[in-house]
Short mmCIF file of C-alpha atoms in Angstrom, two decimals:
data_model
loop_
_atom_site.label_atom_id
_atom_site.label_comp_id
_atom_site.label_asym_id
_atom_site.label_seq_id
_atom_site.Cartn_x
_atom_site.Cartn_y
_atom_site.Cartn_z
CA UNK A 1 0.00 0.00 0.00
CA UNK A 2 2.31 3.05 1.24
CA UNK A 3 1.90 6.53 1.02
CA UNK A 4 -0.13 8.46 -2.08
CA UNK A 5 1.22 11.84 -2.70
CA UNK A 6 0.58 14.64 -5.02
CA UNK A 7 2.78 17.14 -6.38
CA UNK A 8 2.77 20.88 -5.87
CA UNK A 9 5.20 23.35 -7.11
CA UNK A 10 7.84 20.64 -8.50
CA UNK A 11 7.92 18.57 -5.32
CA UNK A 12 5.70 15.73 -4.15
CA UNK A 13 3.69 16.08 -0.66
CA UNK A 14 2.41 12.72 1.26
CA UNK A 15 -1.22 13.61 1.67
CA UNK A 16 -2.73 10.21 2.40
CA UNK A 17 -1.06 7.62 4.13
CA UNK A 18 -3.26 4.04 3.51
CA UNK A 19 -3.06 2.46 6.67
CA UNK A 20 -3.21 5.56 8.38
CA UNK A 21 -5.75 7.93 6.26
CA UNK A 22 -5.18 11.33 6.20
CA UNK A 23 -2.14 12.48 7.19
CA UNK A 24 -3.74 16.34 7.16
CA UNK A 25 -6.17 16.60 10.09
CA UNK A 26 -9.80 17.19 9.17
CA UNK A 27 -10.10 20.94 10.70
CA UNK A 28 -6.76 22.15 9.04
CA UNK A 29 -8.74 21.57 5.56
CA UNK A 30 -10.93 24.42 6.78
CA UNK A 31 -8.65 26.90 8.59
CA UNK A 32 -9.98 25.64 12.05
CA UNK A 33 -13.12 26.59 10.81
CA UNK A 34 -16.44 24.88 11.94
CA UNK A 35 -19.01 27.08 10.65
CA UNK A 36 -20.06 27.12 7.28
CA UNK A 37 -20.70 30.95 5.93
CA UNK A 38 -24.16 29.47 4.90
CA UNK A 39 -26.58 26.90 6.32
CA UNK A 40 -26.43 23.18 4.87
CA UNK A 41 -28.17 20.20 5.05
CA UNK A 42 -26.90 17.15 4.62
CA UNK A 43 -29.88 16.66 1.94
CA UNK A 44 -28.41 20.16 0.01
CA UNK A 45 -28.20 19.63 -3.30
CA UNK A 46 -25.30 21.48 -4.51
CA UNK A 47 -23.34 21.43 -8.28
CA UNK A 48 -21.16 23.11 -10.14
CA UNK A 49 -21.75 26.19 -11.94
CA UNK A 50 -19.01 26.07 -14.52
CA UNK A 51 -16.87 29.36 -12.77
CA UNK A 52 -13.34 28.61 -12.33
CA UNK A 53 -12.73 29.94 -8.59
CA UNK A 54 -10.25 32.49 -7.41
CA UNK A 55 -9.75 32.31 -3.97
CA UNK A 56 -10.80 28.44 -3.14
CA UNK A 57 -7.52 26.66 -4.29
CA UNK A 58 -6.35 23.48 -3.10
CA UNK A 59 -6.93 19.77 -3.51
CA UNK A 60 -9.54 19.55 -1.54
CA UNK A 61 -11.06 22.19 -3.45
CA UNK A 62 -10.53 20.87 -6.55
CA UNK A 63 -11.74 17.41 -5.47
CA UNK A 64 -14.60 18.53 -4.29
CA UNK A 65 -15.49 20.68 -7.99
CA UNK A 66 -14.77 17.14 -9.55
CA UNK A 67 -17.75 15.40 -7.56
CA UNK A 68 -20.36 18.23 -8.43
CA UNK A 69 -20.63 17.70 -12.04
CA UNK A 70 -24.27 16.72 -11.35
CA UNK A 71 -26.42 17.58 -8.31
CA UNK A 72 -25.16 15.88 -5.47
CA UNK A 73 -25.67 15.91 -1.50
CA UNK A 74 -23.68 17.33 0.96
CA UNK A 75 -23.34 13.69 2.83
CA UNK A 76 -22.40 11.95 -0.69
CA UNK A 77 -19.60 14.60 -0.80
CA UNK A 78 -18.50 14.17 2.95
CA UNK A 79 -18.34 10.40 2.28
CA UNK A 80 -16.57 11.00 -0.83
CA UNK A 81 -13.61 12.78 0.42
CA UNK A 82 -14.00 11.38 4.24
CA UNK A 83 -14.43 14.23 5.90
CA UNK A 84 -16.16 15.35 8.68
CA UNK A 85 -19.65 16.70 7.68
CA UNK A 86 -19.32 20.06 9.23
CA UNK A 87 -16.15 20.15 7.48
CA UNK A 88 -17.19 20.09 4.28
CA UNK A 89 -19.73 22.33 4.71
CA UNK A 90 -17.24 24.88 5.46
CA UNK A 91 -15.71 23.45 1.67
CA UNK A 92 -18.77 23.89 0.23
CA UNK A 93 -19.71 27.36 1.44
CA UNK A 94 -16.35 28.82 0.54
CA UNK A 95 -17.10 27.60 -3.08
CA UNK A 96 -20.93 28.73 -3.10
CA UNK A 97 -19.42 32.00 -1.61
CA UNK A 98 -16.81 32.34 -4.87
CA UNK A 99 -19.61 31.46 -6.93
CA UNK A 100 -18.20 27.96 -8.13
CA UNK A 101 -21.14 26.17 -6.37
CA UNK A 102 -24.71 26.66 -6.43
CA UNK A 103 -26.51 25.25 -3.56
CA UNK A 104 -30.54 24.08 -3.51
CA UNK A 105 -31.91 23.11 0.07
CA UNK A 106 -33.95 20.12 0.02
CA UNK A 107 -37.91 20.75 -0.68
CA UNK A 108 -39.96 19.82 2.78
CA UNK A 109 -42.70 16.89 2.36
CA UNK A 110 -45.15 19.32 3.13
CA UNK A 111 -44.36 21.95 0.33
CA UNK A 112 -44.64 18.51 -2.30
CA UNK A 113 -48.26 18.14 -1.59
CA UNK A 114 -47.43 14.65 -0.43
CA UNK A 115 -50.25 15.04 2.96
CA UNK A 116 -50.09 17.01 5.94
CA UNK A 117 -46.92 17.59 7.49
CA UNK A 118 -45.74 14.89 10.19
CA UNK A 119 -48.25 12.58 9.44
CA UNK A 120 -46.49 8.73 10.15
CA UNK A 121 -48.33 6.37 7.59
CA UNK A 122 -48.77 3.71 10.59
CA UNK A 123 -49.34 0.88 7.61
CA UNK A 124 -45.95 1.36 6.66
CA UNK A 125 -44.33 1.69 10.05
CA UNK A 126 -46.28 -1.89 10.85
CA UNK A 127 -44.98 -2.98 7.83
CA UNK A 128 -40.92 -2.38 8.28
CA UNK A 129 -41.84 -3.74 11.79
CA UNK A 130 -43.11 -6.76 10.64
CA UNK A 131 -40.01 -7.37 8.12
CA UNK A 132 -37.30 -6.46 10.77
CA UNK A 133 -39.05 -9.15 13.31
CA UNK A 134 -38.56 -11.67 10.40
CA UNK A 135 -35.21 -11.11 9.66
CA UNK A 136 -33.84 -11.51 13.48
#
């Protein structure tokens, strides 16, 4: 297995070590940071818009621009590039912020027309019951 590295400016850098993971901590990704400039879900829809960014450099920028080709969600992402949720919602905000990102919160049940909001269909409940007390 061994160490992965990329290079920057000429010279290669060990980023990810396999047996080890990352050999970057989570929170220096971000700056420390653990709040996003704008509110996420981790059912946010976000993709690319096509605009090169300025300011939001790095691999783990650039990683994250090459999962959004398509509308994905914020926990896809986080799996993706295993990081912490809250940390790549810091990611993502920078890049919505730079205008590399555009970001769609997930419609509520209620606003789909799909019944009156909170209402458990107790059939359906019974029903998962009934197959979980089969399978153990």
């Amino acid at each position: 297995m061994g160490v992965r590295r990329r290079r920057r400016a000429g010279r290669e850098i060990p980023w990810l070590d396999d047996e080890a993971g990352r050999l970057v901590r989570p929170y220096t990704v971000s700056n420390g940071r653990t709040r996003p400039t704008a509110h996420f879900d981790l059912l946010t829809m976000v993709m690319a818009t096509g605009k090169r960014p300025v300011t939001c450099q790095g691999p783990d920028y650039t990683q994250v621009l090459g999962l959004c080709g398509g509308p994905v969600s914020v926990a896809e992402i986080a799996a993706h590039i295993r990081l912490p949720a809250v940390v790549t919602k810091v990611l993502l905000a920078d890049l919505v912020d730079c205008g590399a990102l555009a970001a769609r919160a997930p419609v509520p049940v209620s606003a789909c027309g799909a019944g009156p909001p909170n209402r458990t269909d107790r059939a359906l409940l019974e029903a998962v019951l009934h197959g979980l007390r089969k399978r153990l």
